Every structure is written in C-alpha cells, then in structure tokens.
Amino acid sequence: MEQAALKVQSLAKSFNGRRVLDDVDFEVKRGELVAFLGANGSGKSTTLKCVAGLTEPDAGRIELDGAQLSQLGGRQLQLARSKAAMVFQKIHLVPRRTALDNVCAGALARVSSLASVSPLFFSRELREEAMGCLERVGMADRALDRVGRLSGGQQQRVAVARALCQRASVLLADEPVSALDPNAAEHVMELLAELAHNENLAVAAVLHQPDLALRHADRAIGLMHGRITFDGPVASLNQSVLDTLYSPERNAA
Amino acid sequence: MSLQTPPRPMDTALESASVRTPAPAKLPVPADPHRGRKAMLWGTATAVIVMLHLLAVAGTDFDPTLLVDGWQGMARFISDAFPPNLDWEEVIKPGLEATLVTLWIGLLGTTLSIPSALLLAVLASRTTSPHPVAYQVSRAILSFFRAVPDIVFALIFVTAVGLGPFAGVLALICHNTGVMGKLWAESMEETDQGPQEALSTAGASRLQQIAHGSLPLVIPQFVGLLLYRFDVNVRSSLVLGLVGAGGIGLLINQAIKSFQFDTMLTHIIIVLILIIVVDQASGFVRRKLAV
C-alpha cells in the first residue's frame, strides 16, 4: 500500500522567539519505519509532539489518516488524534498497575466515561484485545505482573502494546530506546520494524543512534536547526550526511 | 622468613616533599561587590526578629520568676493527682469507653472527609484542574476549611445537633477536608506527569487521564497522608471533648472542674496509651507502604 498515513506540511514552531521548526514537510506511509535523526535541539521531538498534540504548532498542516487536524476541534480532534499513538523515552506507564491494565488504558478513547472510572470496569472484550496486543509484543506471559517489576525493555514493549490497543495507524516513537541497554534497544527496534512491515503501521521514530536507523529503518529524515536537510532511504545515509547532521555548530558558522 | 619486612630506604624517600603532589596554585578571592548590602540585610533581619520576640515577651507576660515563686502550687496540684485513681467501675471503665468514643470520632472524621477532600484536591491541583477558575475557587474553599479551627466548627455544629460526639465528627470532617485536600493536591502536583500525558495522546478524556494516569501514581502518598491525618484527628478529638463533643476529653474536663485530680491523671494515662498506640500503628502501616 502506498498511502501516506501521516502527512505534514510547512510545520513551524517557535519557543520564546527561537525558531525550533521551520517549514517542515514530510510524509510517513503505511508499512514503513522512518527514523528521525539530528543533533540535540534540531526539532525531532518537537515535530512528533506537534503531531501527537502535546505541543501546538504555530503554523502548518497535519493530516492523519486522511483527516486534517486543523479543521477539527473538541471531541472530533481528540478522536482523529487517537489515530496516532505515541511511545515515549521515559515509557510513561503506571508502575503500580499490571501490564494488562496499562495496555487497556490505551483504548480509553473508545470506552464510555462511566466504565472508565477504574480498571475493574474494563470489559472482557477489551481485556482480551489487550491480551492480544501483549501477545503481539511478546509480553503475554507477564500480563498480570505490575509494570514496575518489569525491566526497561519489557516496559517499553508493554508501552508499544498500549499503543497497539489504541488501534492507531501511526506510531510515533520519541527516542523509544534511549533509556534501554543495547540488547533491549535492538529488540524494541526489531518490534517497531515488524509492526511497520507486517501490521502495515506507519512508524516514525526519533533515534539518537544512527546505527539503529541503518539497521532497522526504511527511510531516514535528517533535521538541522528545525529544517529537514535529508530525506531518503537509509541506504543513501552515508558518513558525510551523518557528519553534517551531528556537527551543527561547524555548519552553522 | 620473617614476616616483618625491614623499612626500605624507598619509604623514607616517599615521605620527602619532592615526591608529594604539589599543592594547587593559590589565587586571591575576588571581593564580593554586594558584601556591604548583604551585611546590612542580615543585620536588619536579625534586629527585626529580636524586636518581634521582645514584643512577644511583653505581650504574653512572660516572666520566669513567677514560675519559680509559684512552684509549690504546682507541686500541690501534682501531689494531689498521685496516686492515680485506679477504681475500675468508677474511673477506668468509663475512661476506656470514652476513649473508644474519641477514637471513633477521629476515625469517622477522617474517613468521611475522603470524598470531599479528593474532589477538592483534584480541582485544586494545577496538574489535574480542569480550569483556572475551578483551581482558584477550590483553593479558596480548602483555605477556608483549613483556617477555621475544628473547635470553632464544633461549637457551630453543637448549636445544630447538640452536645455530643456527632458534633465532633462533623467538625473534624470540615477541618480535615481543608487540610487533607491541600496535602493531597500538593502531592498530586509533585507526581510524574508522564502517564497522564501519554493517555492524553491516546485520546483519553480529562477524567480518564486522572483516573488512569494521575491517581494510581499517588495512591501510596494519599494513604500515607490519610493515616497521618487519622493520627492527628484522634488527638484533635480529645480537645473537642473539652468543648462538649464527648469522648475522654469531656471526662478530663469534668475531673478538673470537680478537683478530682487523681481521676484526671488516670484519664491522661489512658489517653497517653491511646496516642502511642495510634501513632505506632499508623507509623507501621506507612512504613509498609513506603517499600
């Protein structure tokens, strides 16, 4: 399928007069894993946050699954946004709750308010769907363990399961493996690539290690000072491109 | 072979200054340009604090010589109280029963304030409040309940429900709502925003974010603070007894008024035991929660 699940046009954002994003255009298609590369402060995370609704962009159009976000408001916007699920560097699960309850929480947007007061009221249907998501990330056997008892890599996989339970078509991952050891990082990246290739999700991952992008991503987008300076298959991501991306001071001069 | 090795010439060489790490170079400390102002600030602050305390001494008729001169009065009072009256039917049994009432007042006053405290805490915490107006209003309500002492609430409720423990329970509910709501709101503001943020990107409503992102994170702190408040409220309910809200406080008051100081002492000992037991029990549970 060659359908762009996420389309971003002329996205701009400033913080206190400092330009963080400047005319950012890109697309992420279903079935591909796109890695966002760039030095600290290049605007990678801000881009994802704008799509997820954690930051309000100053200008630009964001199209998610065919819906123009800027034309929607209120509940409609919330539902349209839930088509993009986010995975965080700091994982952001509730450590005291079980993996299963955390995964169920990903589906809150389609659970009635009354039934969502406590995990006790989650329906059997939802629980079974959540079990399926846990199975998908290889964590079904730990479903009833408290998340706080799991390792970092296991927790991140539960967080991915929560994103799956959201039934999103776009998966945004903000430095999903920066807090993990190399082995766990490799597993999580493999999982994200599988989800893109086998489940036909559009995956956008901010990465700090170019070698992970080279091994797992299909395409890379390089950002520098809030502008896209590279957009192409990872195969064309050579050393000179990386050198330029990661030495912004020298290039800014 | 001897275990003791004779001192080698090397050891003495190590002692010599030439081998030691040289001391880092010295540099003059730059003069602090604000030194004069700082000194003046400290001086003024000290003078103001001393002045306030002198005013307080004058305002409270604070005079240690009075205490020294009047020690016999105190000695007579205490000697009247000894030995404590340990009559079971007359003193200990009614004392224990009244203590139980005191404990019940503290328990209900704490538990029944949970719903109101929780609602106000969610509204008065910057991270969960739905609107700045709701935030300010709930803060104001909490401040009011906190500022009015439970004794005043008790006196007000006595006019409605008459003397007795029920007025004490109502008074504690009001005051405890103010204090616990504030403490809960603060612990909610200090907690990690991550899970709440994650659920907001999943399209969860504000209420859902609170129920599944914020509250489960703060449950241990909430329970800890609840136990602490129970501890404090049992002690408050003693004082409420003095103004007619029943319990052991009432008995202590009656004993003093009828000059039965030995009875009073027995009641105070019972209270002491109650306080220690409640304090230890809530401390024990809080320690268990912390791990």
Coordinates of C-alpha atoms in Angstrom, one line a residue:
Chain A
M1 CA 0.0 0.0 0.0
E2 CA 1.3 3.4 -1.0
Q3 CA -0.9 5.5 1.2
A4 CA 0.5 8.3 3.4
A5 CA -0.9 7.8 6.9
L6 CA 0.8 10.9 8.1
K7 CA 1.3 14.0 6.0
V8 CA 2.9 17.1 7.5
Q9 CA 3.2 20.4 5.5
S10 CA 5.0 23.6 6.4
L11 CA 5.1 22.9 10.1
A12 CA 6.5 25.8 12.1
K13 CA 7.1 26.3 15.8
S14 CA 8.9 28.9 17.9
F15 CA 9.7 28.8 21.6
N16 CA 10.2 32.3 23.1
G17 CA 11.1 33.7 19.7
R18 CA 13.6 30.9 18.9
R19 CA 12.7 29.0 15.8
V20 CA 12.5 25.3 16.6
L21 CA 10.7 24.1 13.5
D22 CA 10.9 25.9 10.1
D23 CA 8.8 24.8 7.2
V24 CA 8.9 21.1 7.9
D25 CA 7.4 18.8 5.2
F26 CA 7.3 15.1 5.3
E27 CA 5.1 12.0 4.9
V28 CA 5.1 8.6 6.5
K29 CA 3.5 5.8 4.6
R30 CA 1.9 2.7 6.0
G31 CA 4.3 -0.1 6.1
E32 CA 7.4 1.9 6.6
L33 CA 9.6 2.8 9.5
V34 CA 11.0 6.3 9.2
A35 CA 13.9 7.3 11.5
F36 CA 14.2 11.0 12.5
L37 CA 17.9 11.9 13.0
G38 CA 19.6 15.0 14.2
A39 CA 21.6 16.6 16.9
N40 CA 20.0 17.7 20.2
G41 CA 17.7 20.6 19.7
S42 CA 17.3 20.0 16.0
G43 CA 13.5 19.7 16.4
K44 CA 12.9 16.0 16.0
S45 CA 11.0 15.6 19.2
T46 CA 9.0 18.8 18.7
T47 CA 7.9 17.5 15.3
L48 CA 6.4 14.4 16.9
K49 CA 4.9 16.3 19.8
C50 CA 3.1 18.6 17.3
V51 CA 1.6 15.6 15.6
A52 CA 0.6 14.0 18.9
G53 CA -1.0 17.2 20.2
L54 CA 1.4 17.7 23.1
T55 CA 2.6 20.9 21.5
E56 CA 0.6 23.4 19.5
P57 CA 2.4 24.3 16.2
D58 CA 2.4 27.9 15.1
A59 CA 1.7 27.1 11.5
G60 CA 1.4 24.1 9.2
R61 CA -1.0 21.3 8.2
I62 CA -1.1 17.9 9.8
E63 CA -3.0 15.2 8.0
L64 CA -3.6 11.9 10.0
D65 CA -5.3 9.0 8.2
G66 CA -6.9 11.5 5.7
A67 CA -8.2 13.9 8.4
Q68 CA -7.0 17.5 8.5
L69 CA -6.3 18.2 12.2
S70 CA -6.6 21.9 11.9
Q71 CA -10.2 21.7 10.6
L72 CA -11.3 19.7 13.6
G73 CA -11.9 20.6 17.2
G74 CA -13.1 19.2 20.5
R75 CA -14.1 15.5 20.6
Q76 CA -13.6 15.2 16.8
L77 CA -10.0 16.3 17.1
Q78 CA -9.4 14.1 20.0
L79 CA -10.7 11.0 18.1
A80 CA -8.7 12.0 15.0
R81 CA -5.5 12.4 17.1
S82 CA -6.0 9.0 18.7
K83 CA -5.1 7.6 15.2
A84 CA -1.6 8.4 16.2
A85 CA -0.2 6.6 19.2
M86 CA 2.9 7.7 21.0
V87 CA 5.7 5.8 22.7
F88 CA 8.0 7.8 25.0
Q89 CA 11.6 7.6 26.0
K90 CA 10.5 7.6 29.7
I91 CA 7.9 4.9 28.9
H92 CA 5.1 6.7 31.0
L93 CA 3.3 3.6 32.2
V94 CA 1.7 3.4 35.6
P95 CA 4.2 1.2 37.5
R96 CA 1.8 0.1 40.2
R97 CA -0.7 -1.3 37.7
T98 CA -0.5 -4.5 35.8
A99 CA 0.8 -4.7 32.3
L100 CA -2.8 -5.6 31.2
D101 CA -4.4 -2.7 32.9
N102 CA -1.9 -0.3 31.4
V103 CA -2.5 -1.7 27.9
C104 CA -6.3 -1.4 28.3
A105 CA -5.8 2.3 29.1
G106 CA -4.7 2.8 25.5
A107 CA -8.3 2.1 24.5
L108 CA -9.8 4.8 26.8
A109 CA -10.8 7.0 23.9
R110 CA -13.5 4.4 22.9
V111 CA -14.6 3.4 26.5
S112 CA -17.6 5.2 28.0
S113 CA -16.7 7.6 30.8
L114 CA -18.7 5.6 33.3
A115 CA -16.9 2.4 32.6
S116 CA -13.5 4.0 32.8
V117 CA -13.5 5.0 36.4
S118 CA -11.4 2.0 37.4
P119 CA -9.7 -0.9 35.6
L120 CA -12.3 -3.1 37.5
F121 CA -14.9 -2.0 34.9
F122 CA -12.9 -2.7 31.8
S123 CA -15.0 -5.1 29.6
R124 CA -13.9 -8.7 28.9
E125 CA -13.7 -7.8 25.3
L126 CA -11.2 -5.0 25.9
R127 CA -9.2 -7.2 28.2
E128 CA -9.0 -9.9 25.5
E129 CA -7.9 -7.4 22.9
A130 CA -5.3 -6.1 25.3
M131 CA -4.0 -9.6 25.8
G132 CA -3.7 -9.9 22.0
C133 CA -1.6 -6.7 21.9
L134 CA 0.6 -8.0 24.7
E135 CA 1.0 -11.3 22.8
R136 CA 2.0 -9.3 19.7
V137 CA 4.9 -7.7 21.6
G138 CA 5.8 -11.0 23.3
M139 CA 4.7 -9.9 26.8
A140 CA 1.5 -12.0 27.2
D141 CA 3.1 -14.2 29.9
R142 CA 3.7 -11.1 32.1
A143 CA 0.2 -9.6 31.6
L144 CA -0.7 -9.7 35.3
D145 CA 2.6 -8.5 36.6
R146 CA 2.9 -5.0 37.9
V147 CA 4.7 -2.9 35.3
G148 CA 7.2 -1.6 38.0
R149 CA 8.5 -5.2 38.3
L150 CA 9.4 -5.4 34.6
S151 CA 12.8 -4.5 33.0
G152 CA 13.1 -1.3 31.0
G153 CA 12.9 -3.2 27.7
Q154 CA 9.9 -5.2 28.8
Q155 CA 8.2 -2.0 29.9
Q156 CA 8.8 -0.3 26.6
R157 CA 7.3 -3.3 24.8
V158 CA 4.2 -3.0 27.1
A159 CA 4.1 0.7 26.1
V160 CA 4.1 -0.4 22.4
A161 CA 1.2 -2.8 23.3
R162 CA -0.7 0.1 24.8
A163 CA -0.2 2.0 21.5
L164 CA -1.5 -1.1 19.6
C165 CA -4.5 -1.3 21.8
Q166 CA -5.3 2.3 20.8
R167 CA -5.9 0.9 17.2
A168 CA -3.7 3.7 15.8
S169 CA -2.5 3.7 12.2
V170 CA 0.5 5.9 13.0
L171 CA 3.0 5.0 15.7
L172 CA 5.2 7.9 16.9
A173 CA 8.2 6.9 19.0
D174 CA 10.1 9.6 20.7
E175 CA 13.6 8.2 21.5
P176 CA 12.0 4.8 22.3
V177 CA 15.3 3.1 23.1
S178 CA 17.5 5.8 24.6
A179 CA 17.0 4.6 28.1
L180 CA 17.5 0.9 27.2
D181 CA 20.6 -1.3 27.1
P182 CA 21.8 -2.2 23.6
N183 CA 20.2 -5.6 23.6
A184 CA 16.8 -4.4 24.7
A185 CA 17.1 -1.5 22.3
E186 CA 17.7 -3.9 19.5
H187 CA 14.6 -5.9 20.4
V188 CA 12.4 -2.9 20.6
M189 CA 13.6 -1.6 17.3
E190 CA 13.0 -5.0 15.7
L191 CA 9.5 -4.9 17.1
L192 CA 8.8 -1.5 15.7
A193 CA 10.1 -2.6 12.2
E194 CA 7.9 -5.7 12.4
L195 CA 4.9 -3.6 13.2
A196 CA 5.6 -1.4 10.2
H197 CA 6.2 -4.2 7.8
N198 CA 3.8 -6.9 9.0
E199 CA 0.9 -4.9 10.5
N200 CA 1.1 -2.1 8.0
L201 CA 1.6 0.6 10.5
A202 CA 3.3 3.9 9.7
V203 CA 6.1 4.2 12.3
A204 CA 8.0 7.4 12.9
A205 CA 10.8 7.1 15.4
V206 CA 13.2 9.7 16.8
L207 CA 16.5 8.0 17.2
H208 CA 19.8 9.1 18.7
Q209 CA 21.9 6.3 17.3
P210 CA 22.3 6.4 13.5
D211 CA 23.4 2.7 13.5
L212 CA 20.0 1.7 14.8
A213 CA 18.4 3.6 12.0
L214 CA 20.7 2.0 9.5
R215 CA 19.8 -1.5 10.7
H216 CA 16.0 -1.1 11.2
A217 CA 14.6 1.9 9.4
D218 CA 13.5 2.0 5.8
R219 CA 13.9 5.7 5.4
A220 CA 15.6 8.5 7.3
I221 CA 14.7 12.1 7.8
G222 CA 17.5 14.4 9.0
L223 CA 16.8 17.6 10.8
M224 CA 19.1 20.5 11.5
H225 CA 18.1 23.7 13.2
G226 CA 14.5 22.9 12.6
R227 CA 14.8 22.2 8.9
I228 CA 14.8 19.0 7.0
T229 CA 18.2 18.6 5.4
F230 CA 17.9 14.9 4.4
D231 CA 15.0 12.7 3.4
G232 CA 15.8 9.4 1.7
P233 CA 16.3 5.7 2.1
V234 CA 18.7 4.7 4.8
A235 CA 20.9 3.1 2.1
S236 CA 21.9 6.6 1.0
L237 CA 22.7 7.7 4.5
N238 CA 26.4 7.9 4.2
Q239 CA 29.1 9.1 6.6
S240 CA 29.2 12.6 5.2
V241 CA 25.5 13.1 5.7
L242 CA 25.8 12.0 9.3
D243 CA 28.8 14.2 9.9
T244 CA 26.8 17.2 8.7
L245 CA 23.8 16.3 10.8
Y246 CA 25.7 15.9 14.0
S247 CA 28.0 18.9 13.8
P248 CA 25.6 21.8 13.6
E249 CA 27.9 24.3 15.2
R250 CA 30.6 23.8 12.5
N251 CA 28.0 24.0 9.7
A252 CA 26.2 27.0 11.2
A253 CA 29.3 29.1 11.1
Chain B
M1 CA 61.5 -15.9 56.6
S2 CA 60.5 -13.1 58.9
L3 CA 57.0 -11.7 58.5
Q4 CA 58.2 -8.2 59.3
T5 CA 60.0 -6.5 56.4
P6 CA 62.6 -4.0 57.4
P7 CA 62.0 -0.4 56.4
R8 CA 63.4 0.2 53.0
P9 CA 65.2 3.4 52.0
M10 CA 62.4 3.9 49.4
D11 CA 59.8 4.6 52.1
T12 CA 61.7 7.5 53.6
A13 CA 62.2 8.8 50.1
L14 CA 58.4 8.8 49.5
E15 CA 58.0 11.0 52.6
S16 CA 60.2 13.7 51.2
A17 CA 58.5 16.7 49.7
S18 CA 59.9 16.3 46.3
V19 CA 57.7 13.2 45.6
R20 CA 54.5 14.6 47.1
T21 CA 51.8 16.1 44.9
P22 CA 52.4 19.8 44.8
A23 CA 49.7 21.9 46.4
P24 CA 47.4 23.6 43.8
A25 CA 48.4 27.2 43.0
K26 CA 46.7 29.9 45.0
L27 CA 44.6 32.7 43.7
P28 CA 43.2 35.7 45.6
V29 CA 39.4 35.5 46.2
P30 CA 37.6 38.3 44.3
A31 CA 36.0 40.9 46.5
D32 CA 32.2 40.4 46.8
P33 CA 30.7 43.6 45.4
H34 CA 27.5 43.0 47.4
R35 CA 29.2 42.5 50.7
G36 CA 28.0 45.7 52.4
R37 CA 24.4 45.2 51.3
K38 CA 24.4 41.6 52.4
A39 CA 25.7 42.6 55.9
M40 CA 23.1 45.3 56.2
L41 CA 20.3 42.8 55.2
W42 CA 21.4 40.3 57.7
G43 CA 21.7 43.0 60.4
T44 CA 18.2 44.3 59.7
A45 CA 16.7 40.8 59.7
T46 CA 18.3 40.0 63.0
A47 CA 17.1 43.3 64.5
V48 CA 13.6 42.7 63.3
I49 CA 13.4 39.2 64.6
V50 CA 14.8 40.2 68.1
M51 CA 12.3 43.0 68.2
L52 CA 9.4 40.7 67.4
H53 CA 10.4 38.4 70.2
L54 CA 10.7 41.2 72.7
L55 CA 7.2 42.3 71.8
A56 CA 6.0 38.8 72.3
V57 CA 7.6 38.5 75.7
A58 CA 5.9 41.7 76.8
G59 CA 2.6 40.7 75.2
T60 CA 2.4 37.3 77.0
D61 CA 3.5 38.5 80.4
F62 CA 6.4 36.1 80.1
D63 CA 8.1 36.1 83.5
P64 CA 10.2 33.0 84.7
T65 CA 10.4 34.4 88.3
L66 CA 6.6 33.8 88.6
L67 CA 7.2 30.2 87.8
V68 CA 10.0 29.9 90.4
D69 CA 8.0 31.6 93.1
G70 CA 4.8 29.6 92.4
W71 CA 6.4 26.1 92.3
Q72 CA 4.6 25.0 95.4
G73 CA 1.2 25.4 93.8
M74 CA 2.2 23.1 91.0
A75 CA 3.7 20.6 93.4
R76 CA 0.5 20.6 95.4
F77 CA -1.5 20.0 92.2
I78 CA 0.7 17.1 91.1
S79 CA 0.8 15.6 94.6
D80 CA -3.0 15.7 94.7
A81 CA -3.0 13.8 91.4
F82 CA -0.8 11.0 92.8
P83 CA -1.5 8.1 93.1
P84 CA -3.9 7.9 90.1
N85 CA -7.4 6.7 90.9
L86 CA -7.5 3.2 89.5
D87 CA -11.0 2.3 90.5
W88 CA -12.3 0.1 87.7
E89 CA -16.0 0.8 88.0
E90 CA -15.7 4.5 88.8
V91 CA -12.8 5.6 86.6
I92 CA -11.0 3.1 84.3
K93 CA -14.1 1.6 82.7
P94 CA -15.8 4.9 81.9
G95 CA -12.4 6.2 80.8
L96 CA -11.9 3.3 78.3
E97 CA -15.4 3.7 77.0
A98 CA -14.9 7.4 76.5
T99 CA -11.5 6.7 74.8
L100 CA -13.3 4.5 72.3
V101 CA -15.7 7.3 71.5
T102 CA -12.7 9.6 71.0
L103 CA -11.2 7.0 68.6
W104 CA -14.5 6.7 66.7
I105 CA -14.7 10.5 66.3
G106 CA -11.2 10.6 64.9
L107 CA -12.0 7.6 62.6
L108 CA -15.2 8.9 61.1
G109 CA -13.9 12.5 60.9
T110 CA -11.0 11.2 58.8
T111 CA -12.9 8.6 56.6
L112 CA -15.9 10.7 55.9
S113 CA -13.8 13.6 54.7
I114 CA -12.2 11.5 51.9
P115 CA -14.8 12.2 49.2
S116 CA -14.8 16.0 49.7
A117 CA -11.0 16.1 50.1
L118 CA -10.5 14.1 47.0
L119 CA -12.8 16.2 44.8
L120 CA -11.3 19.4 46.0
A121 CA -7.7 18.0 45.7
V122 CA -8.3 17.1 42.0
L123 CA -9.7 20.6 41.3
A124 CA -7.0 22.4 43.3
S125 CA -4.0 20.6 41.8
R126 CA -2.5 22.5 38.9
T127 CA -1.9 19.3 37.0
T128 CA -5.4 18.0 37.1
S129 CA -7.6 21.1 37.5
P130 CA -10.0 21.5 34.5
H131 CA -10.0 25.3 34.6
P132 CA -8.1 28.2 36.3
V133 CA -11.3 29.4 37.9
A134 CA -12.1 25.9 39.4
Y135 CA -8.5 25.9 40.6
Q136 CA -8.8 29.2 42.4
V137 CA -12.2 28.5 43.8
S138 CA -11.3 25.1 45.2
R139 CA -8.1 26.5 46.6
A140 CA -10.1 29.2 48.4
I141 CA -12.6 26.6 49.8
L142 CA -9.7 24.5 51.1
S143 CA -8.1 27.5 52.7
F144 CA -11.3 28.4 54.5
F145 CA -11.8 24.9 55.9
R146 CA -8.2 24.9 57.0
A147 CA -8.2 28.3 58.5
V148 CA -11.3 27.7 60.7
P149 CA -10.1 25.6 63.7
D150 CA -12.0 22.4 64.3
I151 CA -13.0 23.8 67.8
V152 CA -14.9 26.6 66.1
F153 CA -16.6 24.1 63.7
A154 CA -17.5 22.0 66.8
L155 CA -19.1 25.0 68.6
I156 CA -21.1 25.8 65.4
F157 CA -22.3 22.2 65.0
V158 CA -23.2 21.9 68.7
T159 CA -25.9 24.6 68.1
A160 CA -27.4 22.4 65.4
V161 CA -27.0 18.8 66.7
G162 CA -26.5 19.5 70.4
L163 CA -23.6 18.5 72.6
G164 CA -22.0 15.1 71.9
P165 CA -19.7 13.1 69.6
F166 CA -21.7 13.8 66.5
A167 CA -20.8 17.5 66.5
G168 CA -17.2 16.4 66.9
V169 CA -17.3 14.2 63.9
L170 CA -18.9 17.0 61.8
A171 CA -16.3 19.4 62.9
L172 CA -13.4 17.1 62.0
I173 CA -14.9 16.3 58.6
C174 CA -14.9 20.0 57.8
H175 CA -11.4 20.8 59.1
N176 CA -9.8 17.7 57.8
T177 CA -11.3 18.3 54.3
G178 CA -9.3 21.5 54.2
V179 CA -6.0 20.1 55.5
M180 CA -6.1 16.7 53.6
G181 CA -7.3 18.3 50.4
K182 CA -4.4 20.7 50.5
L183 CA -1.9 17.9 51.2
W184 CA -3.3 15.7 48.5
A185 CA -3.3 18.4 45.9
E186 CA 0.3 19.1 46.7
S187 CA 1.4 15.5 46.4
M188 CA -0.6 15.3 43.1
E189 CA 1.3 18.3 41.7
E190 CA 4.6 16.7 42.6
T191 CA 3.9 13.5 40.8
D192 CA 5.2 12.4 37.4
Q193 CA 3.0 13.9 34.6
G194 CA 4.2 11.3 32.0
P195 CA 1.4 8.7 32.2
Q196 CA -1.2 11.4 32.2
E197 CA 0.4 13.0 29.1
A198 CA 0.6 9.6 27.4
L199 CA -3.1 8.9 27.9
S200 CA -3.9 12.4 26.6
T201 CA -2.2 11.4 23.3
A202 CA -4.3 8.2 23.3
G203 CA -7.4 10.4 23.2
A204 CA -8.5 9.8 26.8
S205 CA -10.7 12.4 28.4
R206 CA -9.6 14.6 31.2
L207 CA -11.4 12.4 33.8
Q208 CA -9.9 9.3 32.3
Q209 CA -6.4 10.7 32.4
I210 CA -6.9 11.4 36.1
A211 CA -8.4 8.0 36.9
H212 CA -5.8 6.0 35.0
G213 CA -2.7 8.3 34.8
S214 CA -2.5 10.5 37.9
L215 CA -4.4 8.9 40.8
P216 CA -2.9 5.4 40.6
L217 CA 0.5 7.1 40.9
V218 CA -0.3 8.9 44.1
I219 CA -2.3 6.3 45.9
P220 CA 0.6 5.4 48.3
Q221 CA 1.2 9.0 49.2
F222 CA -2.6 9.5 49.6
V223 CA -2.9 6.6 52.0
G224 CA 0.2 7.7 54.0
L225 CA -1.2 11.2 54.4
L226 CA -4.6 9.8 55.3
L227 CA -3.1 7.7 58.1
Y228 CA -1.1 10.8 59.3
R229 CA -4.4 12.8 59.4
F230 CA -6.1 10.0 61.3
D231 CA -3.3 10.2 63.9
V232 CA -3.8 14.0 64.2
N233 CA -7.6 13.8 64.2
V234 CA -7.7 11.4 67.1
R235 CA -5.6 13.9 69.1
S236 CA -7.9 16.7 67.9
S237 CA -11.0 14.8 69.0
L238 CA -9.5 14.9 72.6
V239 CA -9.5 18.6 72.5
L240 CA -13.0 18.7 71.0
G241 CA -14.2 16.7 74.1
L242 CA -13.2 19.7 76.2
V243 CA -15.8 21.8 74.4
G244 CA -18.5 19.2 74.9
A245 CA -18.1 16.9 71.9
G246 CA -17.9 13.8 74.1
G247 CA -15.1 11.3 74.5
I248 CA -12.3 11.2 77.0
G249 CA -11.7 15.0 76.7
L250 CA -15.0 15.6 78.3
L251 CA -14.1 13.3 81.3
I252 CA -10.8 15.1 81.8
N253 CA -12.6 18.4 81.8
Q254 CA -15.1 17.2 84.3
A255 CA -12.4 15.7 86.6
I256 CA -10.5 19.0 86.6
K257 CA -13.7 21.0 87.4
S258 CA -14.6 18.8 90.3
F259 CA -11.0 18.9 91.6
Q260 CA -10.6 15.1 91.2
F261 CA -7.0 15.3 90.0
D262 CA -6.3 11.6 90.7
T263 CA -9.1 10.7 88.3
M264 CA -7.8 13.2 85.8
L265 CA -4.3 11.6 85.9
T266 CA -5.8 8.1 85.2
H267 CA -7.6 9.5 82.2
I268 CA -4.4 11.2 81.0
I269 CA -2.5 8.0 81.2
I270 CA -5.2 6.2 79.2
V271 CA -5.0 9.0 76.6
L272 CA -1.2 8.7 76.5
I273 CA -1.5 5.0 75.8
L274 CA -4.1 5.6 73.1
I275 CA -1.9 8.2 71.4
I276 CA 1.1 6.0 71.4
V277 CA -0.9 3.0 70.0
V278 CA -2.4 5.1 67.2
D279 CA 0.9 6.7 66.4
Q280 CA 2.8 3.4 66.3
A281 CA 0.1 1.7 64.3
S282 CA -0.2 4.4 61.6
G283 CA 3.6 4.7 61.5
F284 CA 3.9 0.9 61.0
V285 CA 1.4 0.9 58.1
R286 CA 3.1 3.9 56.5
R287 CA 6.5 2.2 56.6
K288 CA 4.9 -0.8 55.0
L289 CA 3.5 1.4 52.2
A290 CA 6.8 3.1 51.6
V291 CA 8.5 -0.1 50.4

